[in-house]
mmCIF file of C-alpha atoms in Angstrom:
data_model
loop_
_atom_site.group_PDB
_atom_site.id
_atom_site.type_symbol
_atom_site.label_atom_id
_atom_site.label_comp_id
_atom_site.label_asym_id
_atom_site.label_seq_id
_atom_site.Cartn_x
_atom_site.Cartn_y
_atom_site.Cartn_z
ATOM 1 C CA MET A 251 57.968 85.461 117.530
ATOM 2 C CA PRO A 252 60.229 87.717 119.645
ATOM 3 C CA HIS A 253 59.929 91.399 118.738
ATOM 4 C CA PHE A 254 62.457 94.156 119.369
ATOM 5 C CA ASP A 255 62.429 97.907 118.857
ATOM 6 C CA ILE A 256 66.062 98.953 118.977
ATOM 7 C CA ASP A 257 68.191 101.891 117.889
ATOM 8 C CA SER A 258 71.636 100.306 117.608
ATOM 9 C CA PRO A 259 73.038 97.600 115.327
ATOM 10 C CA ILE A 260 72.418 93.888 115.758
ATOM 11 C CA GLY A 261 75.577 91.857 116.341
ATOM 12 C CA VAL A 262 75.746 88.666 114.281
ATOM 13 C CA ILE A 263 78.282 85.890 114.826
ATOM 14 C CA ALA A 264 78.532 82.262 113.718
ATOM 15 C CA ASP A 265 80.818 79.271 113.674
ATOM 16 C CA THR A 266 82.760 80.034 116.824
ATOM 17 C CA HIS A 267 83.505 76.305 117.305
ATOM 18 C CA GLY A 268 84.336 76.797 120.979
ATOM 19 C CA THR A 269 86.495 79.918 120.518
ATOM 20 C CA LEU A 270 85.306 83.379 121.488
ATOM 21 C CA ARG A 271 87.832 86.079 120.646
ATOM 22 C CA ASP A 272 88.352 89.194 122.744
ATOM 23 C CA GLU A 273 88.133 91.180 119.490
ATOM 24 C CA SER A 274 84.660 89.763 118.880
ATOM 25 C CA LEU A 275 83.475 90.865 122.306
ATOM 26 C CA THR A 276 84.851 94.352 121.717
ATOM 27 C CA LEU A 277 83.165 94.601 118.304
ATOM 28 C CA LEU A 278 79.823 93.445 119.735
ATOM 29 C CA GLU A 279 79.790 96.003 122.545
ATOM 30 C CA GLY A 280 76.974 98.490 122.106
ATOM 31 C CA CYS A 281 74.743 96.103 120.164
ATOM 32 C CA GLU A 282 71.247 95.896 121.646
ATOM 33 C CA LEU A 283 70.740 92.380 120.284
ATOM 34 C CA ILE A 284 73.167 89.568 119.428
ATOM 35 C CA LEU A 285 72.466 86.599 117.159
ATOM 36 C CA HIS A 286 74.624 83.464 117.039
ATOM 37 C CA LEU A 287 73.972 81.374 113.938
ATOM 38 C CA GLY A 288 75.189 78.013 115.139
ATOM 39 C CA ASP A 289 78.266 75.830 115.511
ATOM 40 C CA ILE A 290 78.692 77.384 118.925
ATOM 41 C CA GLY A 291 80.926 74.631 120.252
ATOM 42 C CA LYS A 292 80.845 75.354 123.996
ATOM 43 C CA PRO A 293 78.135 76.774 126.285
ATOM 44 C CA PHE A 294 80.375 79.455 127.822
ATOM 45 C CA ILE A 295 80.186 81.322 124.508
ATOM 46 C CA LEU A 296 76.434 81.824 124.878
ATOM 47 C CA GLU A 297 76.839 82.818 128.525
ATOM 48 C CA ARG A 298 79.453 85.443 127.667
ATOM 49 C CA LEU A 299 77.526 86.862 124.688
ATOM 50 C CA ALA A 300 74.337 87.088 126.782
ATOM 51 C CA GLU A 301 76.208 89.355 129.207
ATOM 52 C CA LEU A 302 76.482 91.958 126.413
ATOM 53 C CA ALA A 303 72.886 91.990 125.120
ATOM 54 C CA PRO A 304 69.812 89.806 124.649
ATOM 55 C CA LEU A 305 70.969 86.747 122.708
ATOM 56 C CA PHE A 306 69.156 84.488 120.248
ATOM 57 C CA THR A 307 70.786 81.513 118.630
ATOM 58 C CA VAL A 308 70.173 78.499 116.453
ATOM 59 C CA ARG A 309 71.852 75.144 116.661
ATOM 60 C CA GLY A 310 74.595 74.169 114.233
ATOM 61 C CA ASN A 311 75.632 70.733 113.056
ATOM 62 C CA ILE A 312 78.418 70.446 115.689
ATOM 63 C CA ASP A 313 76.099 71.460 118.549
ATOM 64 C CA THR A 314 75.178 67.891 119.459
ATOM 65 C CA GLN A 315 76.008 67.873 123.180
ATOM 66 C CA LEU A 316 73.388 67.832 125.913
ATOM 67 C CA TRP A 317 73.760 71.583 126.645
ATOM 68 C CA ALA A 318 72.598 72.402 123.080
ATOM 69 C CA GLU A 319 69.582 70.099 123.106
ATOM 70 C CA ASN A 320 67.009 72.888 123.570
ATOM 71 C CA ILE A 321 68.489 75.275 121.006
ATOM 72 C CA PRO A 322 66.201 75.398 117.942
ATOM 73 C CA TRP A 323 67.389 74.633 114.422
ATOM 74 C CA THR A 324 65.618 77.716 113.037
ATOM 75 C CA ARG A 325 64.221 80.841 114.623
ATOM 76 C CA ASP A 326 62.287 83.929 113.527
ATOM 77 C CA ILE A 327 62.722 87.359 115.103
ATOM 78 C CA LEU A 328 61.058 90.691 114.340
ATOM 79 C CA VAL A 329 63.280 93.779 114.682
ATOM 80 C CA ASN A 330 61.762 97.194 114.056
ATOM 81 C CA GLY A 331 59.239 95.522 111.748
ATOM 82 C CA TRP A 332 61.865 93.574 109.772
ATOM 83 C CA ARG A 333 61.408 89.779 109.719
ATOM 84 C CA LEU A 334 64.705 87.944 110.313
ATOM 85 C CA HIS A 335 64.984 84.187 109.784
ATOM 86 C CA LEU A 336 67.903 82.416 111.491
ATOM 87 C CA VAL A 337 69.245 79.070 110.261
ATOM 88 C CA HIS A 338 72.714 77.557 110.485
ATOM 89 C CA ASP A 339 73.037 75.925 107.069
ATOM 90 C CA ILE A 340 71.520 77.783 104.111
ATOM 91 C CA ALA A 341 70.720 74.362 102.587
ATOM 92 C CA ASP A 342 68.108 73.981 105.339
ATOM 93 C CA PHE A 343 66.334 77.243 104.428
ATOM 94 C CA ASP A 344 62.821 76.816 103.067
ATOM 95 C CA ALA A 345 62.350 79.463 100.360
ATOM 96 C CA ARG A 346 58.632 79.647 101.241
ATOM 97 C CA THR A 347 59.545 81.164 104.618
ATOM 98 C CA SER A 348 58.115 84.659 104.983
ATOM 99 C CA CYS A 349 61.071 86.884 105.873
ATOM 100 C CA ASP A 350 63.037 89.957 104.848
ATOM 101 C CA ALA A 351 66.449 88.479 105.665
ATOM 102 C CA VAL A 352 67.957 85.019 105.931
ATOM 103 C CA LEU A 353 70.797 84.951 108.439
ATOM 104 C CA HIS A 354 72.970 81.855 108.167
ATOM 105 C CA GLY A 355 76.398 80.453 108.899
ATOM 106 C CA HIS A 356 78.031 77.053 108.288
ATOM 107 C CA SER A 357 80.240 77.893 105.288
ATOM 108 C CA HIS A 358 82.524 80.333 107.165
ATOM 109 C CA LYS A 359 82.258 82.483 104.019
ATOM 110 C CA PRO A 360 80.993 86.030 104.624
ATOM 111 C CA ARG A 361 77.933 86.957 102.570
ATOM 112 C CA ASN A 362 75.984 90.208 102.406
ATOM 113 C CA GLU A 363 73.814 90.222 99.294
ATOM 114 C CA TRP A 364 70.263 90.750 98.158
ATOM 115 C CA HIS A 365 68.543 88.057 96.141
ATOM 116 C CA GLU A 366 64.891 88.132 95.048
ATOM 117 C CA GLY A 367 63.982 90.817 97.572
ATOM 118 C CA ARG A 368 65.701 89.206 100.563
ATOM 119 C CA LEU A 369 68.969 89.933 102.296
ATOM 120 C CA PHE A 370 71.137 86.822 102.593
ATOM 121 C CA PHE A 371 73.648 87.464 105.353
ATOM 122 C CA ASN A 372 76.403 85.201 106.648
ATOM 123 C CA PRO A 373 78.772 86.833 109.150
ATOM 124 C CA GLY A 374 81.456 84.263 108.293
ATOM 125 C CA GLY A 375 83.465 82.310 110.833
ATOM 126 C CA GLY A 376 84.075 84.017 114.162
ATOM 127 C CA GLY A 377 86.185 81.330 115.854
ATOM 128 C CA ARG A 378 89.423 79.705 114.806
ATOM 129 C CA ARG A 379 90.594 80.316 111.270
ATOM 130 C CA ARG A 380 89.494 77.650 108.807
ATOM 131 C CA PHE A 381 91.338 77.073 105.566
ATOM 132 C CA LYS A 382 92.342 80.493 104.207
ATOM 133 C CA LEU A 383 89.045 82.159 105.079
ATOM 134 C CA PRO A 384 89.012 85.406 107.062
ATOM 135 C CA ILE A 385 87.835 85.621 110.658
ATOM 136 C CA THR A 386 84.742 87.807 110.616
ATOM 137 C CA LEU A 387 81.509 88.763 112.288
ATOM 138 C CA GLY A 388 78.671 90.990 111.163
ATOM 139 C CA LYS A 389 76.457 93.862 112.116
ATOM 140 C CA LEU A 390 72.956 94.490 110.833
ATOM 141 C CA TRP A 391 70.899 97.653 110.879
ATOM 142 C CA ALA A 392 67.132 97.232 110.664
ATOM 143 C CA ASP A 393 65.366 100.564 110.829
ATOM 144 C CA GLU A 394 63.327 103.102 108.885
ATOM 145 C CA ARG A 395 66.256 103.599 106.492
ATOM 146 C CA GLY A 396 66.150 99.927 105.502
ATOM 147 C CA LEU A 397 67.818 96.648 106.204
ATOM 148 C CA ARG A 398 71.562 96.584 105.685
ATOM 149 C CA GLY A 399 74.574 94.640 106.867
ATOM 150 C CA ALA A 400 78.324 94.940 107.241
ATOM 151 C CA ILE A 401 80.995 92.258 107.465
ATOM 152 C CA ILE A 402 83.762 93.100 109.921
ATOM 153 C CA HIS A 403 87.150 91.447 109.472
ATOM 154 C CA GLN A 404 89.108 90.595 112.601
ATOM 155 C CA PRO A 405 92.895 90.469 112.921
ATOM 156 C CA LEU A 406 94.369 87.079 112.092
ATOM 157 C CA ASP A 407 96.642 85.222 114.428
ATOM 158 C CA ALA A 408 98.900 82.358 113.496
#
């Protein structure tokens, strides 16, 4: 399991579906770690995000092309002692998994809530707008003060 000791927030993005916004890149600057929670859409997104910070990702249901073949469906990462479990669709989460936070995407609906001692965090959709849902990404802090997240809303375009 990868382990990180970092001082800055973790950038969390999901459901880009082949669109990476300039606003997202600006908001992720300064993060020491970036997590993409699937439905990436195009490989250039991972290349660009990896230029900002170490990047870990999981595969989403649309990531079926050859370039995504080696991306895992789930992944566990340890950050400052906090156990983070990454999965695209929360329906695929096994509740027996030992973790402090479940980071997921798929629904495009932002979520930042504690349930039965775990943080369930969905940064929402970071790509094109879907339905009437906002365009968002997230930041997580995992340190001696605790584990906490924030949903950041991005400006909407037409």
